[in-house]
PDB file of C-alpha atoms and ligand atoms in Angstrom:
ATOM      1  CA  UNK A  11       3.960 -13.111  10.169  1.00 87.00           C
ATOM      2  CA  UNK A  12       5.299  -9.626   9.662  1.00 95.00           C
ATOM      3  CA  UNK A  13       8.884  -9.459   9.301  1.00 97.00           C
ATOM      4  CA  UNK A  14      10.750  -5.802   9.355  1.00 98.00           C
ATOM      5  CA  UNK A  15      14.741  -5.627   8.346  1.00 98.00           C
ATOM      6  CA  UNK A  16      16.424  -2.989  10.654  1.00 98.00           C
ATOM      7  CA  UNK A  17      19.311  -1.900   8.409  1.00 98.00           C
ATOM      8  CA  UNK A  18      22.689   0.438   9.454  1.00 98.00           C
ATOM      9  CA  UNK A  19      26.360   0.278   9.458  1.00 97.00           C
ATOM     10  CA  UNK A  20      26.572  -0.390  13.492  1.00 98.00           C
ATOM     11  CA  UNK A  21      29.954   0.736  14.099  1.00 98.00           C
ATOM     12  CA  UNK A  22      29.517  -0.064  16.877  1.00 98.00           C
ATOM     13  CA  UNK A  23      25.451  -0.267  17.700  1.00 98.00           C
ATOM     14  CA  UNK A  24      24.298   2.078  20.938  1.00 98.00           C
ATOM     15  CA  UNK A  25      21.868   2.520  22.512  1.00 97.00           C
ATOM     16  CA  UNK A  26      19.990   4.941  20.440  1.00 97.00           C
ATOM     17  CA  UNK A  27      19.955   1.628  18.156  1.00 97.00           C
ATOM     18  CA  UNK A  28      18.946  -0.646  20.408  1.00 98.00           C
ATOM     19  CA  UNK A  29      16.248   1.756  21.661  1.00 97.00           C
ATOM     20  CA  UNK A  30      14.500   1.741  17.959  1.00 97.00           C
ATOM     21  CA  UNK A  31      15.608  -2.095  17.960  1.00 98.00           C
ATOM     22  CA  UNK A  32      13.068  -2.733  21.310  1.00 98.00           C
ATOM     23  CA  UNK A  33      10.195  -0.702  19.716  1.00 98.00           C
ATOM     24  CA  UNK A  34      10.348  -2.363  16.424  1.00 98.00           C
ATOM     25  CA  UNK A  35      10.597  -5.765  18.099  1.00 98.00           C
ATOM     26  CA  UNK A  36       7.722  -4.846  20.162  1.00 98.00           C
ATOM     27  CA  UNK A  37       5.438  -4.387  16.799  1.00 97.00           C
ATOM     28  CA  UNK A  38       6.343  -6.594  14.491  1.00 98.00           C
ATOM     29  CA  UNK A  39       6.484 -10.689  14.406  1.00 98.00           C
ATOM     30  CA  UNK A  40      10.041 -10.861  13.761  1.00 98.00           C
ATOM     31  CA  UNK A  41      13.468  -8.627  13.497  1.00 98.00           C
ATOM     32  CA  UNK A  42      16.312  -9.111  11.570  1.00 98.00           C
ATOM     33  CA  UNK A  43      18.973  -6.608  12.290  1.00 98.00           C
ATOM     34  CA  UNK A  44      21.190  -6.176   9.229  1.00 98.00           C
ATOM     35  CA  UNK A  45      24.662  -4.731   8.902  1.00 98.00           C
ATOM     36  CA  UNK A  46      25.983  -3.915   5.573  1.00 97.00           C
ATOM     37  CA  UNK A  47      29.084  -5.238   4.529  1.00 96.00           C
ATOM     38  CA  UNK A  48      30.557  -2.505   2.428  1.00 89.00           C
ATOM     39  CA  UNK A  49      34.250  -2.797   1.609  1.00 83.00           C
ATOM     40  CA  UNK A  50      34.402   0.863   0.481  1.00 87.00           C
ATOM     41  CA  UNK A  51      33.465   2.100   3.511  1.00 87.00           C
ATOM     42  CA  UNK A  52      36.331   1.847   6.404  1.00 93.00           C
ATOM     43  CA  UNK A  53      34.823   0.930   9.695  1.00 96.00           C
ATOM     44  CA  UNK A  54      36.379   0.884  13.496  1.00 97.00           C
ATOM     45  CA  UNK A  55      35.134  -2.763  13.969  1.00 97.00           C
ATOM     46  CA  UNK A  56      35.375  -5.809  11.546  1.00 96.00           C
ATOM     47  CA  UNK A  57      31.729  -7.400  10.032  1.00 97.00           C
ATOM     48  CA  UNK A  58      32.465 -10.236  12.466  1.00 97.00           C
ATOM     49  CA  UNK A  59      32.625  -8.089  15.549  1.00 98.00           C
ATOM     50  CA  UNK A  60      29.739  -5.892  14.664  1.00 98.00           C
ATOM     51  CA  UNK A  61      27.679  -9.032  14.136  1.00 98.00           C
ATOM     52  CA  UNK A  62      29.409 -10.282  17.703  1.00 98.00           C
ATOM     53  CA  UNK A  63      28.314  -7.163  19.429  1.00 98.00           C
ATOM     54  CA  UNK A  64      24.924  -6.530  17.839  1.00 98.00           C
ATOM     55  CA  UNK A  65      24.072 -10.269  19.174  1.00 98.00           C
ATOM     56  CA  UNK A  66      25.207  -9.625  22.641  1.00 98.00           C
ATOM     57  CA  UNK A  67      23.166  -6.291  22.570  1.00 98.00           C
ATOM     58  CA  UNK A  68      19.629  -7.858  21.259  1.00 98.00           C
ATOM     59  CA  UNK A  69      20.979 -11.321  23.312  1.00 97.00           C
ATOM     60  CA  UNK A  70      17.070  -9.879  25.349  1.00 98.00           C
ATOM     61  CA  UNK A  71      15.171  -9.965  22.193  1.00 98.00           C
ATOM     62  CA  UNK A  72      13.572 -13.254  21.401  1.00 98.00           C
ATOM     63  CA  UNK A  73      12.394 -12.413  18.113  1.00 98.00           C
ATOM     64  CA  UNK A  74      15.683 -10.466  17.136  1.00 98.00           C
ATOM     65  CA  UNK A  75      18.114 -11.880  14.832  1.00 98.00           C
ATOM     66  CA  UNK A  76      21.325 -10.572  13.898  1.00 98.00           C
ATOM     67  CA  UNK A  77      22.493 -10.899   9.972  1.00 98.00           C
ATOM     68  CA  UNK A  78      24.519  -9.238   7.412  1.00 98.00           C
ATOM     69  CA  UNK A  79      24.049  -8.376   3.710  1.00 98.00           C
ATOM     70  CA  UNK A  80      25.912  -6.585   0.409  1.00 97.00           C
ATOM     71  CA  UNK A  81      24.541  -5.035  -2.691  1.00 96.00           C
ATOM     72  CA  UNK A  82      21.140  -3.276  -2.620  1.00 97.00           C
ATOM     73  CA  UNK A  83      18.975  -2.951   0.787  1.00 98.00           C
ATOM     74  CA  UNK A  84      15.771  -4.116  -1.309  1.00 98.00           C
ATOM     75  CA  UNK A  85      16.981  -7.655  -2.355  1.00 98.00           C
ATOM     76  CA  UNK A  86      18.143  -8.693   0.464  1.00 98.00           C
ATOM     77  CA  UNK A  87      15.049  -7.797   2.043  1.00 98.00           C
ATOM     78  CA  UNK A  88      13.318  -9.536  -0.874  1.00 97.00           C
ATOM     79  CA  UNK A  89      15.550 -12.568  -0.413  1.00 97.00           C
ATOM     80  CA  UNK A  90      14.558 -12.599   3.654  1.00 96.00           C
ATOM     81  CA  UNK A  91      10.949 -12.605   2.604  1.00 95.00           C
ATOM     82  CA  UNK A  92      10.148  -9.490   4.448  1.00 97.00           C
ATOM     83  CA  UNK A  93       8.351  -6.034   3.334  1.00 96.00           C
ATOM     84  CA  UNK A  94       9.105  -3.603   5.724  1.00 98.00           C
ATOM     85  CA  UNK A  95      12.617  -1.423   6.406  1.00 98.00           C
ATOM     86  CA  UNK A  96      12.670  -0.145   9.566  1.00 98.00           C
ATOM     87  CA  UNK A  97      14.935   2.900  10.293  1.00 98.00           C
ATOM     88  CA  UNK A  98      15.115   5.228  13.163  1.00 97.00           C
ATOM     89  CA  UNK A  99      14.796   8.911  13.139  1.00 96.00           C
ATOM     90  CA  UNK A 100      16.191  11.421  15.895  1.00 93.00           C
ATOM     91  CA  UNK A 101      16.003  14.394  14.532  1.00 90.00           C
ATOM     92  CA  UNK A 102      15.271  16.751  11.593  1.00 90.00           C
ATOM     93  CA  UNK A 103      18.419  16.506  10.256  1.00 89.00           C
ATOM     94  CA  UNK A 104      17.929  12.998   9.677  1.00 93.00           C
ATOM     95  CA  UNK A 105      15.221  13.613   7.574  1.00 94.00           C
ATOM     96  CA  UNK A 106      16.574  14.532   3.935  1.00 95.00           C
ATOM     97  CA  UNK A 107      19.325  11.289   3.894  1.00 96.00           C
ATOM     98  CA  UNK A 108      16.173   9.103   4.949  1.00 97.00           C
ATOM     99  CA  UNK A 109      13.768  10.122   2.399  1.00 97.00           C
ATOM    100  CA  UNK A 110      15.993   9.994  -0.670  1.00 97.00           C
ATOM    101  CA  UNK A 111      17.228   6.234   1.263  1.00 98.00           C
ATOM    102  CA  UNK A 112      13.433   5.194   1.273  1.00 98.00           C
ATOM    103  CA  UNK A 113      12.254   6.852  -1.779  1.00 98.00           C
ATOM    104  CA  UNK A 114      15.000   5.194  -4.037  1.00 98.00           C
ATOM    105  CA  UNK A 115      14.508   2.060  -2.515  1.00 98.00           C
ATOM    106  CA  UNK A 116      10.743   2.329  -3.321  1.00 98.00           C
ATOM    107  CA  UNK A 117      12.169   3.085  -6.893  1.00 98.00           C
ATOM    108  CA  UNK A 118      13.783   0.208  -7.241  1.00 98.00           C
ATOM    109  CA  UNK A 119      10.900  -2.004  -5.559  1.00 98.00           C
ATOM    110  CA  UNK A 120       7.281  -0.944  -4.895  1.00 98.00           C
ATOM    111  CA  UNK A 121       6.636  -3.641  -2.956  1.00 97.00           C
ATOM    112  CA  UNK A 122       9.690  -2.605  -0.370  1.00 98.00           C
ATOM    113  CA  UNK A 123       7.673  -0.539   2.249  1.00 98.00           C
ATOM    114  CA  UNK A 124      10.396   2.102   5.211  1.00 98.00           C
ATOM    115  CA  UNK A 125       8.676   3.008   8.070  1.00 98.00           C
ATOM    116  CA  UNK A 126      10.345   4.926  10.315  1.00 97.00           C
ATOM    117  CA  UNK A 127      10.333   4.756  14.424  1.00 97.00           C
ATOM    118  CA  UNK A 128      11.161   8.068  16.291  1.00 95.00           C
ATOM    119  CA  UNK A 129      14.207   7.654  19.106  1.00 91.00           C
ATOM    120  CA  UNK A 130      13.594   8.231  22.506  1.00 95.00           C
ATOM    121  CA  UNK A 131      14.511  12.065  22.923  1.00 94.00           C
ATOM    122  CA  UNK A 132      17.600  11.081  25.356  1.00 94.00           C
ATOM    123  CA  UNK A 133      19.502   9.221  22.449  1.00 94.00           C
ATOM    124  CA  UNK A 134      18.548  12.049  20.036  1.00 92.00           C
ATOM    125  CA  UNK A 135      22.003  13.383  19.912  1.00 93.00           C
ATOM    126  CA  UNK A 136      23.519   9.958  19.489  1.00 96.00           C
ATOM    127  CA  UNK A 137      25.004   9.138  16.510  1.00 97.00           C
ATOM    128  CA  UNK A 138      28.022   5.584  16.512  1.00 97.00           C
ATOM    129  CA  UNK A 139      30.338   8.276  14.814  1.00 97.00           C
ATOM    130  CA  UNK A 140      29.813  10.754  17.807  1.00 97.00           C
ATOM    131  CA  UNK A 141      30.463   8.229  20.310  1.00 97.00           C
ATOM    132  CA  UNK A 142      33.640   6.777  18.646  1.00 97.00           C
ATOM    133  CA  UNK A 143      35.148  11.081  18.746  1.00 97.00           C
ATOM    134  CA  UNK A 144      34.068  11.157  22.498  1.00 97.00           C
ATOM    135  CA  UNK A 145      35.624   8.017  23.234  1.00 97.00           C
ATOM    136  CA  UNK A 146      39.115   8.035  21.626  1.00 96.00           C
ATOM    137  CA  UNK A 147      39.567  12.351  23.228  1.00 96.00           C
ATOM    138  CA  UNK A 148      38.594  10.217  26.800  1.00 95.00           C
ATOM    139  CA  UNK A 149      34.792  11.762  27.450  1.00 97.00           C
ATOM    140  CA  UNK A 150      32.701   9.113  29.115  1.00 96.00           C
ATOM    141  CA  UNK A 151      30.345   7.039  26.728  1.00 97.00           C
ATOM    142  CA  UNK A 152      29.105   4.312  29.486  1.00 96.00           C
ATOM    143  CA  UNK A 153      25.525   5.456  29.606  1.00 96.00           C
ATOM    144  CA  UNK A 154      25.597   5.780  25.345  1.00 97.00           C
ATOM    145  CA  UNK A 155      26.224   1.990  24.656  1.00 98.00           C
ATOM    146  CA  UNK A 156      25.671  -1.496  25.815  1.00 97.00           C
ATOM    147  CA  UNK A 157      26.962  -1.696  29.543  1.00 96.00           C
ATOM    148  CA  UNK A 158      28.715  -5.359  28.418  1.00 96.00           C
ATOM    149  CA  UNK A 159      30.329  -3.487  25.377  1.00 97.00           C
ATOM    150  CA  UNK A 160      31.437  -0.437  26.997  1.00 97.00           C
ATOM    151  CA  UNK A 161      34.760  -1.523  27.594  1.00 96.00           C
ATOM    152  CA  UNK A 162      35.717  -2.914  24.503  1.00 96.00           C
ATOM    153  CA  UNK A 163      34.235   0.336  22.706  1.00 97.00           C
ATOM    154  CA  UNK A 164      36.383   2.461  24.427  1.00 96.00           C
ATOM    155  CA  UNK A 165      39.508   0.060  24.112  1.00 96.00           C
ATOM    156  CA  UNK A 166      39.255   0.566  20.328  1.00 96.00           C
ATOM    157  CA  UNK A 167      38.764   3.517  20.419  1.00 96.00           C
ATOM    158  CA  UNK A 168      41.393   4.983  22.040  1.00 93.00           C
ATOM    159  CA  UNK A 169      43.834   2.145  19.746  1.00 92.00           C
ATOM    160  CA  UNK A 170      44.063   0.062  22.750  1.00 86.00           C
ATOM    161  CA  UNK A 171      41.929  -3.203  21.737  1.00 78.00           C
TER     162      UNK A 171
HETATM  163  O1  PNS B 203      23.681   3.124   9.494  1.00 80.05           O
HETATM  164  P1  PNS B 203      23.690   3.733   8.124  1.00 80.05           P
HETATM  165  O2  PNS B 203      25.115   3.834   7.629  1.00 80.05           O
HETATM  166  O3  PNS B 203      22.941   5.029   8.035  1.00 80.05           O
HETATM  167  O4  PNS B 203      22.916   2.684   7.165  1.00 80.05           O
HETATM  168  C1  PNS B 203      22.815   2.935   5.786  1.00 80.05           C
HETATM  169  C2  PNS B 203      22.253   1.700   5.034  1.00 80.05           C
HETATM  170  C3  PNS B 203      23.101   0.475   5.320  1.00 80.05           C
HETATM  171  C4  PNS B 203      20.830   1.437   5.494  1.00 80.05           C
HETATM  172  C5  PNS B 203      22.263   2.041   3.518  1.00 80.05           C
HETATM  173  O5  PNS B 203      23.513   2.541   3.162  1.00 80.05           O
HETATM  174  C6  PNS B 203      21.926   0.864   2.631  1.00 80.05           C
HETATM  175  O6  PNS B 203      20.842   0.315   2.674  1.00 80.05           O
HETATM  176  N1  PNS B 203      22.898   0.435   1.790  1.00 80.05           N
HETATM  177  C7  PNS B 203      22.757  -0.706   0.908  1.00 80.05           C
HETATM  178  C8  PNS B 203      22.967  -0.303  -0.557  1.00 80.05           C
HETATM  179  C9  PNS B 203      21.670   0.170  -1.198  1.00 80.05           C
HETATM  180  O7  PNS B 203      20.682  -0.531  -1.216  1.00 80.05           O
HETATM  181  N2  PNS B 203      21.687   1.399  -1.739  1.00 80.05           N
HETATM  182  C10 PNS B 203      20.555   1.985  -2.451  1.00 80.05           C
HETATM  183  C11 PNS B 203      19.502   2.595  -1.534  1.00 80.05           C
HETATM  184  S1  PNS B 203      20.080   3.978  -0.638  1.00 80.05           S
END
């Protein structure tokens, strides 16, 4: 059974994520999406409400689960009993921050394989950062995440929820 690790911050997920989400779950046995709990790094939405939101976004995935981890990428992927990272790329500019992210994790285990999945060309621009600046100046981000989450994103966005 192959099992890949699909890795990110998620703050919040769209639907550039969940895109790369679908394809990976439609190659490999099983898909656990990770978010890292970093305490360094200030996020819109708490670990709890990520996880919250990432499950009601892959809720359609069967073989999609929805976990957390700290410290390094490569032993909790070791510790799930997986190989594979899977990461999406949009565009070029995506390119240098993934290879030094893959090759140092290859440093630090061999056996620790990323494999990258190209986003469909309408969520290339998408980025969680750019949808949390279009959402808090009042541009309209419905067709960029989740419909059931669309709400909420906006709420906290704009410092209403
Ligand atoms: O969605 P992001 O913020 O681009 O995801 C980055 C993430 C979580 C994949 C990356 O920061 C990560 O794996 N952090 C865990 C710490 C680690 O293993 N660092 C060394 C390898 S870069």
């Amino acid at each position: 059974m192959t099992v890949a690790i699909c890795p990110g911050t998620f703050d919040p997920v769209t639907n550039g994520h969940l895109d790369v989400i679908e394809r990976a779950a439609s190659i490999f046995d099983t898909v656990i999406v990770s978010i890292l709990v970093n305490s360094e790094k200030r996020t819109l939405f708490t670990t709890d409400e990520r996880l919250e939101m990432l499950r009601m976004a892959c809720g359609h995935l069967p073989n999609v689960s929805v976990d957390h981890f700290e410290g390094l990428l490569v032993d909790y992927v070791r510790a799930r009993g997986a190989h594979v990272v899977v990461r999406g790329l949009r565009a070029v500019s995506d390119f240098e921050y993934e290879l030094t992210m893959a090759l140092m994790n290859r440093k630090l285990d061999p056996t620790v394989e990323t494999m990258y999945i190209m986003a469909s060309q309408e969520y290339s621009f998408l980025s969680s950062s750019i949808v949390k600046e279009v959402a808090r100046l009042g541009g309209d981000i419905r067709c960029m995440v989740p419909a059931a989450l669309a709400d909420r994103i906006i709420a906290r966005c704009k410092g209403e929820g």
